[in-house]
Coordinates of C-alpha atoms (C1' of nucleotides) in Angstrom, one line a residue:
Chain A
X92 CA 24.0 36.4 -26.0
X93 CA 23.9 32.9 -24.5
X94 CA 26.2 33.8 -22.3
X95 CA 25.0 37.0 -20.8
X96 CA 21.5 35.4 -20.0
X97 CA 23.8 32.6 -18.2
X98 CA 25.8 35.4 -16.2
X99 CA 22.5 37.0 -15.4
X100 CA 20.8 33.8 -13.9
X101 CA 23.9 32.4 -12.6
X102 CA 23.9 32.8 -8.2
X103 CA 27.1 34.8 -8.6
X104 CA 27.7 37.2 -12.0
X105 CA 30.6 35.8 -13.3
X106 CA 32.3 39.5 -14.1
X107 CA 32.2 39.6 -10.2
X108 CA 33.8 36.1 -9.4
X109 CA 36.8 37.1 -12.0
X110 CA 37.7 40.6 -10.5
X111 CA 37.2 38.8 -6.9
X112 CA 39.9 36.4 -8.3
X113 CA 37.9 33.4 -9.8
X114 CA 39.8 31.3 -12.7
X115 CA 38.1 28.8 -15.0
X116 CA 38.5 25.1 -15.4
X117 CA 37.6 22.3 -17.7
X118 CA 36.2 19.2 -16.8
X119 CA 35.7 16.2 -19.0
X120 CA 32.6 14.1 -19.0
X121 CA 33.0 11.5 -16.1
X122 CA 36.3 13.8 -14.0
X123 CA 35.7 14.1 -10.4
X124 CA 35.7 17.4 -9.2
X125 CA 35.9 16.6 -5.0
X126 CA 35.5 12.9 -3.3
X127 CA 33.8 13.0 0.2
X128 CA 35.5 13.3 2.8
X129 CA 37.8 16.5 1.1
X130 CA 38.3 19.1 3.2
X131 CA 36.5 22.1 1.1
X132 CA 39.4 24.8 -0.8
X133 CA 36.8 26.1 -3.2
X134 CA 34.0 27.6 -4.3
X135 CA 32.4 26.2 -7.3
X136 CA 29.9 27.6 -10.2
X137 CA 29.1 26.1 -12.8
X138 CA 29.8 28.3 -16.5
X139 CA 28.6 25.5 -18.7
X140 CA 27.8 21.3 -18.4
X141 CA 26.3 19.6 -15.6
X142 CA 27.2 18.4 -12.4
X143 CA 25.7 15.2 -10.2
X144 CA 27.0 15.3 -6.3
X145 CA 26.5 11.5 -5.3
X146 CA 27.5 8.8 -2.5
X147 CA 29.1 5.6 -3.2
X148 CA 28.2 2.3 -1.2
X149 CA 30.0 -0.7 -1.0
X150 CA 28.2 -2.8 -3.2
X151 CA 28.6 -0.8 -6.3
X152 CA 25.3 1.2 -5.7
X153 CA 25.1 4.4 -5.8
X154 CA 22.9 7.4 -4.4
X155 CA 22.6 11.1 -5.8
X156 CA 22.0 13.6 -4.0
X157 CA 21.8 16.4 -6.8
X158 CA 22.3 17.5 -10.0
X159 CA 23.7 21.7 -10.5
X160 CA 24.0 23.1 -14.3
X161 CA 24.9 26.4 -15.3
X162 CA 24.1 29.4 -13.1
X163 CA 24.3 27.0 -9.9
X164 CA 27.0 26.6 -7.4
X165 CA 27.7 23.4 -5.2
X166 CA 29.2 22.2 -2.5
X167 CA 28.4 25.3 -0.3
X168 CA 27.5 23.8 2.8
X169 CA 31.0 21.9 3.4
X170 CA 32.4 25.6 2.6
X171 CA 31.1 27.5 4.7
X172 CA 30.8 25.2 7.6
X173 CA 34.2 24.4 6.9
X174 CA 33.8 20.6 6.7
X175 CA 34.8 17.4 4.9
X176 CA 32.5 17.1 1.6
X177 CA 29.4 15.1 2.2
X178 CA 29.5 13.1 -0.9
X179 CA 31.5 13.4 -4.7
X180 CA 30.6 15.4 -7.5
X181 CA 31.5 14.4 -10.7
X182 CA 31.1 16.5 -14.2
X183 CA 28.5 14.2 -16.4
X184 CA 29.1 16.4 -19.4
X185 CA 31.7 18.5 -20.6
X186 CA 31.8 21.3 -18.5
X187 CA 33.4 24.4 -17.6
X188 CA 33.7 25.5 -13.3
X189 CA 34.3 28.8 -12.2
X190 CA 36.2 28.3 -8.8
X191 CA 37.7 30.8 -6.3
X192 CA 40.0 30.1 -3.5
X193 CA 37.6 29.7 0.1
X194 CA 39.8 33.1 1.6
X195 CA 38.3 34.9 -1.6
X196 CA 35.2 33.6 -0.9
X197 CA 34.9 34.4 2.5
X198 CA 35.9 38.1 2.0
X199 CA 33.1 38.2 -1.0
X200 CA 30.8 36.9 1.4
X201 CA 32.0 39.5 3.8
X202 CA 32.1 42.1 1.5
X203 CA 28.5 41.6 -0.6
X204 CA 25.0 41.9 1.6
X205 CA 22.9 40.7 -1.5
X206 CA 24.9 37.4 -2.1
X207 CA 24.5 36.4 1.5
X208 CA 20.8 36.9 1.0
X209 CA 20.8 35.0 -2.7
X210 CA 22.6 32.3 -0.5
X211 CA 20.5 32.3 2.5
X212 CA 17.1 32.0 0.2
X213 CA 19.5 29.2 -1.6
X214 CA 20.0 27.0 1.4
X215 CA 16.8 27.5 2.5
X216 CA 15.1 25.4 -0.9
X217 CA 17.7 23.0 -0.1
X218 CA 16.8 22.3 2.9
X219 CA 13.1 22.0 1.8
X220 CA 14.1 20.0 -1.1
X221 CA 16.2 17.6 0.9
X222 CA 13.2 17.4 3.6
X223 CA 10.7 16.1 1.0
X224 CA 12.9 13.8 -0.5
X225 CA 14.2 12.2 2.8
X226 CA 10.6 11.9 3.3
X227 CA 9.8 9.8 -0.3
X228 CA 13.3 8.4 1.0
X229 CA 12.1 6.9 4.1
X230 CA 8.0 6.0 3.6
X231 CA 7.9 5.7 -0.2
X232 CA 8.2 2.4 -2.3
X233 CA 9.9 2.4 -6.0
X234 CA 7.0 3.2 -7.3
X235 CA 6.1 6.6 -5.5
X236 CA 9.6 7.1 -5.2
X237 CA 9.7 7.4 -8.7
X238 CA 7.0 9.5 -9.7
X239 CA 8.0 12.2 -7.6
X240 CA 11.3 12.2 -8.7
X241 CA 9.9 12.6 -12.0
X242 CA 7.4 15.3 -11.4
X243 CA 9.5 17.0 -9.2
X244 CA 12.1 17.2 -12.0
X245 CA 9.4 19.1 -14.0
X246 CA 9.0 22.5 -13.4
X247 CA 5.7 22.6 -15.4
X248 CA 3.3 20.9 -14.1
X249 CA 0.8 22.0 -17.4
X250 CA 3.3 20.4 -20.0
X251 CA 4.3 17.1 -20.9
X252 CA 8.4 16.5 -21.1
X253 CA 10.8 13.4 -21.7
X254 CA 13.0 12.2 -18.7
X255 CA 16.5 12.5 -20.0
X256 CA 17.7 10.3 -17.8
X257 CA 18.3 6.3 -18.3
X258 CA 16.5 4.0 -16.2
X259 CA 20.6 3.3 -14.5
X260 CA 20.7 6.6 -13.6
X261 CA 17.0 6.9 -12.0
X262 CA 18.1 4.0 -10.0
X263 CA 21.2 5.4 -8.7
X264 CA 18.9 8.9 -7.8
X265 CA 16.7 6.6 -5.6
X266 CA 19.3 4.3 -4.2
X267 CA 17.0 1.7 -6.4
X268 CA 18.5 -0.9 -8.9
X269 CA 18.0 -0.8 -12.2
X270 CA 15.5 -3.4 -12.3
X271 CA 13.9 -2.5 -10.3
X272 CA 13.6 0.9 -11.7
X273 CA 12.4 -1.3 -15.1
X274 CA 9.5 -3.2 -13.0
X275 CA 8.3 0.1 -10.7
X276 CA 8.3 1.8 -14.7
X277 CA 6.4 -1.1 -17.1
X278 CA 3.9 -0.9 -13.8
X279 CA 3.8 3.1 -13.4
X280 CA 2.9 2.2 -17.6
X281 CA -0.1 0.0 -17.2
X282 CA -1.2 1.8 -14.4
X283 CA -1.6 4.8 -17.1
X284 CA 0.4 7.1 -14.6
X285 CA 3.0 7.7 -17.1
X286 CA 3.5 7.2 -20.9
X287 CA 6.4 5.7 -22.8
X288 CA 7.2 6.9 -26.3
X289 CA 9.8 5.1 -28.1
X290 CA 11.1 3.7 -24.9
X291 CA 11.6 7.4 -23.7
X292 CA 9.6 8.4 -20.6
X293 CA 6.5 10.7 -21.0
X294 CA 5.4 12.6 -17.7
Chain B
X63 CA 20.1 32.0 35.9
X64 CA 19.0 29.0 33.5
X65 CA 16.9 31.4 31.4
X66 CA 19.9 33.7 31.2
X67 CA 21.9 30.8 29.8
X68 CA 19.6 29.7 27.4
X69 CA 19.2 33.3 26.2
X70 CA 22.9 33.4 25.3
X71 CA 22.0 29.7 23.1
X72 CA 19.6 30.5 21.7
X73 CA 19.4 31.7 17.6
X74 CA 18.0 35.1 18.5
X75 CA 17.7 36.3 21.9
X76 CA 14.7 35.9 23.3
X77 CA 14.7 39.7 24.3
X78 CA 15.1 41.0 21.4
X79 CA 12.3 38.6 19.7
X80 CA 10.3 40.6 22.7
X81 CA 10.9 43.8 21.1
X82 CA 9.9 42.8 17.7
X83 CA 6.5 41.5 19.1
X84 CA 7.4 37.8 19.8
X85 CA 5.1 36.3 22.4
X86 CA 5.0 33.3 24.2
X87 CA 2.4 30.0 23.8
X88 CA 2.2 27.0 25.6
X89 CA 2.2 23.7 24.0
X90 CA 0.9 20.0 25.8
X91 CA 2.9 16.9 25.4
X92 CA 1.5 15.3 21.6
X93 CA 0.1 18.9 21.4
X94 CA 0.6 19.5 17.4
X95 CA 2.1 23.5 16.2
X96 CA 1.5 22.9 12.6
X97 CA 0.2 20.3 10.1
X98 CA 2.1 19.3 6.9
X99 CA 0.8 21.5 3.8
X100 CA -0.2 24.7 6.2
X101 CA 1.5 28.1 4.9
X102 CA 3.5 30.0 7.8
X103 CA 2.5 32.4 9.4
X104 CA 5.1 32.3 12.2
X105 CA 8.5 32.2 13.7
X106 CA 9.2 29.3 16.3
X107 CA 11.6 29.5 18.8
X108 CA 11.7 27.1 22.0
X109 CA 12.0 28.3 25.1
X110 CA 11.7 25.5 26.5
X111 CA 10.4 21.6 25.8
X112 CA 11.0 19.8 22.8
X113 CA 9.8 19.3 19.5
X114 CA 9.6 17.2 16.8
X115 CA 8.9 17.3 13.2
X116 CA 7.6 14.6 10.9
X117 CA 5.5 12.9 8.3
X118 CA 2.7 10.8 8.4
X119 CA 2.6 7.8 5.9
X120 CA -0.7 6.1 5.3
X121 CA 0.2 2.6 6.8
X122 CA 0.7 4.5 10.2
X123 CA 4.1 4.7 9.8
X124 CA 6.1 7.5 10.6
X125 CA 9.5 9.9 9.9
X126 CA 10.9 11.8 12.0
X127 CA 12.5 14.9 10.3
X128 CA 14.5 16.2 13.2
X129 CA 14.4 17.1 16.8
X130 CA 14.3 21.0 18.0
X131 CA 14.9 21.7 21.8
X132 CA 15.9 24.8 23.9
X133 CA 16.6 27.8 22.0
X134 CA 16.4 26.3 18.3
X135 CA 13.7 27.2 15.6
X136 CA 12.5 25.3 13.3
X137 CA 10.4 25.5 10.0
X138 CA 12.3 28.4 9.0
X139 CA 12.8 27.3 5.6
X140 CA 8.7 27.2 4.6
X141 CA 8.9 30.5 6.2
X142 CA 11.5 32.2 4.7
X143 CA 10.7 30.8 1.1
X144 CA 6.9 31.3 1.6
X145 CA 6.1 27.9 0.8
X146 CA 3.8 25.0 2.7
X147 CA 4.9 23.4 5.5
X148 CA 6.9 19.7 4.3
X149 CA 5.9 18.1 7.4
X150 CA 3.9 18.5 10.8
X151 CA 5.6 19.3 14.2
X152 CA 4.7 18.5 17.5
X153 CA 5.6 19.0 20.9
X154 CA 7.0 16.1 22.6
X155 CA 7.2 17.2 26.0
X156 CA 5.5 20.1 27.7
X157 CA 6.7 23.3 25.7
X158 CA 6.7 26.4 25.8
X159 CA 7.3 28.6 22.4
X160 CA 8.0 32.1 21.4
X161 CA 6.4 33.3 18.3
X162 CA 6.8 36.3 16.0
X163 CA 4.6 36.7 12.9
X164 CA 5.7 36.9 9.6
X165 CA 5.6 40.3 8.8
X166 CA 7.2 41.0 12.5
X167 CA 10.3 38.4 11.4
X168 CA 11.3 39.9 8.0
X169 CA 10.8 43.1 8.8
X170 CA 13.5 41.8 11.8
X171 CA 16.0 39.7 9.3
X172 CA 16.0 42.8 6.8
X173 CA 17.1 45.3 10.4
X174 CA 20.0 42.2 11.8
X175 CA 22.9 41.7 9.4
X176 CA 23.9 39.5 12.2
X177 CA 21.1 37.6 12.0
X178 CA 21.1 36.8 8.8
X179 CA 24.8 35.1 9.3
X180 CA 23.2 33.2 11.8
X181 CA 20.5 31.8 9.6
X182 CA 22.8 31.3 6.9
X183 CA 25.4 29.1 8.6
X184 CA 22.7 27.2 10.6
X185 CA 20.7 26.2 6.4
X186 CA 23.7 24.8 5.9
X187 CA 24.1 22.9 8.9
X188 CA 20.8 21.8 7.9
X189 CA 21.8 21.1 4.3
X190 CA 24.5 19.3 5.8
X191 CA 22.9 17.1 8.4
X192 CA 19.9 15.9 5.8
X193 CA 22.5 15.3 3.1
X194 CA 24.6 12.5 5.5
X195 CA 20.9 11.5 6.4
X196 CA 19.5 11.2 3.5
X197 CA 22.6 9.0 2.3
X198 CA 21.7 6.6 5.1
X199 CA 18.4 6.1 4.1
X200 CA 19.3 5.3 0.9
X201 CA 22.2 3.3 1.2
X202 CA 22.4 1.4 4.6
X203 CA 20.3 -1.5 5.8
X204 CA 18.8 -1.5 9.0
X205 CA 21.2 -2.0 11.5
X206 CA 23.4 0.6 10.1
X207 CA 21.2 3.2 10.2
X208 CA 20.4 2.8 13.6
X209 CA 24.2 3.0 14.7
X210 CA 24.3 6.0 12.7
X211 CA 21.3 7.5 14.2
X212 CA 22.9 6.8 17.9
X213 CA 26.5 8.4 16.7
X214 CA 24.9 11.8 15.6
X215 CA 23.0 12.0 18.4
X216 CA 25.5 12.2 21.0
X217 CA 27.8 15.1 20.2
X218 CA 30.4 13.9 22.2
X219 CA 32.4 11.0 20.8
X220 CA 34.4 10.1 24.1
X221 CA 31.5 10.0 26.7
X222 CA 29.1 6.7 26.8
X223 CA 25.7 7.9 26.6
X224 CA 22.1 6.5 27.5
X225 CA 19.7 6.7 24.3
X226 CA 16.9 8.4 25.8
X227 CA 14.1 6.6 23.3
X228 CA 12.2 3.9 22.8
X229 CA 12.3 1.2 20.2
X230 CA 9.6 2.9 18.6
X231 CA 10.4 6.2 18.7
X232 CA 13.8 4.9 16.7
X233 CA 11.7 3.2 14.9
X234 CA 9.8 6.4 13.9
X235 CA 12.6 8.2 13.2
X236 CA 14.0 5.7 10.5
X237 CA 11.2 5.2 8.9
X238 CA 11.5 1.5 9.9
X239 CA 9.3 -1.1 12.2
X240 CA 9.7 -1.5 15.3
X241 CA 10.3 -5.4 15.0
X242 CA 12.9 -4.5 12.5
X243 CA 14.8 -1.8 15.2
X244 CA 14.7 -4.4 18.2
X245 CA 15.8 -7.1 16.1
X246 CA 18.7 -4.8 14.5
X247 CA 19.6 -3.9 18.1
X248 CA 19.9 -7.0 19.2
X249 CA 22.4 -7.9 16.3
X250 CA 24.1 -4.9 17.4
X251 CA 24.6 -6.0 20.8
X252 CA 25.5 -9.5 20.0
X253 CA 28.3 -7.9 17.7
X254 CA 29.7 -5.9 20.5
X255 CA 28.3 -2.3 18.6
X256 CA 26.5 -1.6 21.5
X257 CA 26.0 -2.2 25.2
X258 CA 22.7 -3.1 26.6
X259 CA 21.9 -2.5 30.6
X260 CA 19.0 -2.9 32.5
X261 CA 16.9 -2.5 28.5
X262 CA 18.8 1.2 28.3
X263 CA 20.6 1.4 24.9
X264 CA 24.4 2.4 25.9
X265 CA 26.7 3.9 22.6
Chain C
dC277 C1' 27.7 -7.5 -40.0
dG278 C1' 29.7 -6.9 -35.2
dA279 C1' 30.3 -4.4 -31.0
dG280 C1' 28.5 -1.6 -27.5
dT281 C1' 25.0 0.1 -24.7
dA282 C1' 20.4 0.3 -22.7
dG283 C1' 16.6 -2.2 -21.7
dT284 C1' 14.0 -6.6 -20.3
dT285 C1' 12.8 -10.9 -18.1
dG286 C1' 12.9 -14.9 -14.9
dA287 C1' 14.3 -17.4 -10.7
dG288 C1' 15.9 -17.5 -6.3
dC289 C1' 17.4 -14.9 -2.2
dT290 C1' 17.6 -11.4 1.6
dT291 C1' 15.7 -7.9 4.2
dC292 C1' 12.2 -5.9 6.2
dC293 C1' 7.2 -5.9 7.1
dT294 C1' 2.9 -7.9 9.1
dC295 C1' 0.3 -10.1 12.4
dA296 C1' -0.3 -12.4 16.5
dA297 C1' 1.1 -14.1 20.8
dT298 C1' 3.9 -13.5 24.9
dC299 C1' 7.1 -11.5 28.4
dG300 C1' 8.7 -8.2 32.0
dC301 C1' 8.1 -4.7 35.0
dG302 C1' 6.3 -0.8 37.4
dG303 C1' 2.2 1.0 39.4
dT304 C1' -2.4 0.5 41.5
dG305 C1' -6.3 -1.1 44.1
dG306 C1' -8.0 -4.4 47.2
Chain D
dC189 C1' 1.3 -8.8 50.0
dC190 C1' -0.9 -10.1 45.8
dA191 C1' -3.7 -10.0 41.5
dC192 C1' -4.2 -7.1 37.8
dC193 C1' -3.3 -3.7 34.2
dG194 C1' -0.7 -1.0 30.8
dC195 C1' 3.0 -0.4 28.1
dG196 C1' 7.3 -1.2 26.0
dA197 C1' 9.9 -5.0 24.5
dT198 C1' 10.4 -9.6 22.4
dT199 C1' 9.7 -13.6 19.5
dG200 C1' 8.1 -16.6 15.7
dA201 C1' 5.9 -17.5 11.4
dG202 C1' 4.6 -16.2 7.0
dG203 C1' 4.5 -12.6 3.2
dA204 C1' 6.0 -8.7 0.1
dA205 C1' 9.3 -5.7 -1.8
dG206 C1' 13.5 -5.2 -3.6
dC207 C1' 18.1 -7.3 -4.7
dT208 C1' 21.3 -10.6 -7.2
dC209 C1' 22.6 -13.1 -11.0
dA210 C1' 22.3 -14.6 -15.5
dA211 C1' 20.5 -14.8 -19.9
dC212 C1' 18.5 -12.4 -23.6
dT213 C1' 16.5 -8.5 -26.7
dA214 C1' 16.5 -3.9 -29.2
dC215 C1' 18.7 -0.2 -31.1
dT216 C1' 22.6 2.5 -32.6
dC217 C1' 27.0 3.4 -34.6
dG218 C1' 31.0 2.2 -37.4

DNA sequence: CGAGTAGTTGAGCTTCCTCAATCGCGGTGG
DNA sequence: CCACCGCGATTGAGGAAGCTCAACTACTCG
């Protein structure tokens, strides 16, 4: 049941990756799935867990630049363009990857009209995405920069939700460090822009 | 001659844009096309000229999004995904722009498979290009962004080029000030990164 | 209780910003 | 030819934001 609403919202059904030639693999919590700088041999979806795509810097600081769960494919760009990865991506749960070898891919693509239109409305929002965030990126302090990452990680605007996320990996979003993260937060509190419950953020 | 040439560059040929309805508007130097949060209501293609998009910050500061010239669009993705516009553009020289409406344009995407494999690989160029960016933004200091910044913009790797801006146009672009980009540049050239003649920035 | 992990706080430092003054050069009018 | 202007580039001094390092607290799990 679960799984048949998954395959339903997922960008590719999965029936149609496996007779196209798609296997399944498990990743643990914390395996890295591609480094930047790979050259791109697969196309990945995501059947179950959660993936982050992220840079690393010298210093130990790091930046993502997206998190994909079920349903969602990553790491299409580099495909298709045919170039090295731009950044990692790393399974941050337990998690289960449909992949299929890029020839397959390409003949899929070839093959199926209403994927290359899923996939052309898909890049699209990632662009857009990306544009707004470079923009919080480049004229934003902490502060800002974390209230939209926070209320652009609701859907809802109408109802309240917890970040899941620890204040370590809201810094590592922004390219922030953690304490940052605390400061910009305890102010964000007093300010009365967002609640804390139990130490758990309120937005 | 030249407009044949640019025809053959550009996304969609300006002929065929023609047939669909395009037609052509003239744009001043600092003349703006759209303002950040507008909905679309058009394609843009150059013809000729240059634009730029970008956000305004309250302090006066400024990012540049990206740079459009000669047979590029741009602001496709608000268009295609029917959403506001994440930043204003500009014309930055004298321009002159081809635009089809809306309606005209889908109606055109649904008729061009072709097309669509266009758009499709160029999103993810996009995706691409803001992805590195964005990485920049978030993990470099000055000086190394504004290296990076030079290296994407010449295409060519072997060839020295002239970088046709000033300081505050980088500036702009960075999201930085423009104290911070001649002092960076300085530190550039005094580590042998760069070459400096006659004020023209050499990479 | 003890270990482990997330969160917090303070002090000092670095980077970049802000403001203000100045320089260099091409163009213009007298 | 020269004084003057406008604009981009430059420089210095002081300030603010965020980083670094180190110590310490709170909560959870065995």
């Amino acid at each position: 049941m679960l799984n048949k609403l998954m395959s339903q919202n997922a960008l590719i059904d999965v029936n149609l990756l496996i007779l196209w030639g798609a296997t399944f693999k498990k990743y643990q919590k914390n395996e890295i799935i591609f480094f930047e700088g790979e050259m791109p041999e697969f196309y990945f979806q995501i059947e179950s867990g959660c993936i982050r795509m992220f840079n690393d810097a010298q210093n130990g600081k790091e930046f993502t630049q997206g998190l994909f769960s079920s349903g969602q494919s990553f790491g299409e760009p580099a495909l298709l363009l045919n170039k090295k990865y731009p950044a990692n991506s790393e399974a941050i749960k337990d998690s289960v990857i449909i992949k299929l070898s890029k020839v397959r891919f390409n003949e899929m693509l070839e093959d199926q009209v209403e994927l290359r239109k899923k996939l052309l409305t898909l890049m699209c929002e990632r662009v857009y995405q990306k544009s707004t965030n470079s923009k919080s990126l480049a004229l934003d302090g902490a502060e800002e920069r974390i209230l939209r990452f926070f209320t652009n990680f609701k859907e809802d605007v109408n109802n309240k939700i917890v970040i899941p996320f620890t204040r370590q990996e809201i810094a590592n979003f922004l390219g922030l460090r953690i304490e940052t993260v605390i400061r910009a937060i305890s102010k964000l509190k007093n300010e009365g822009r967002i609640e804390i419950v139990k130490n758990k953020i309120l937005v």
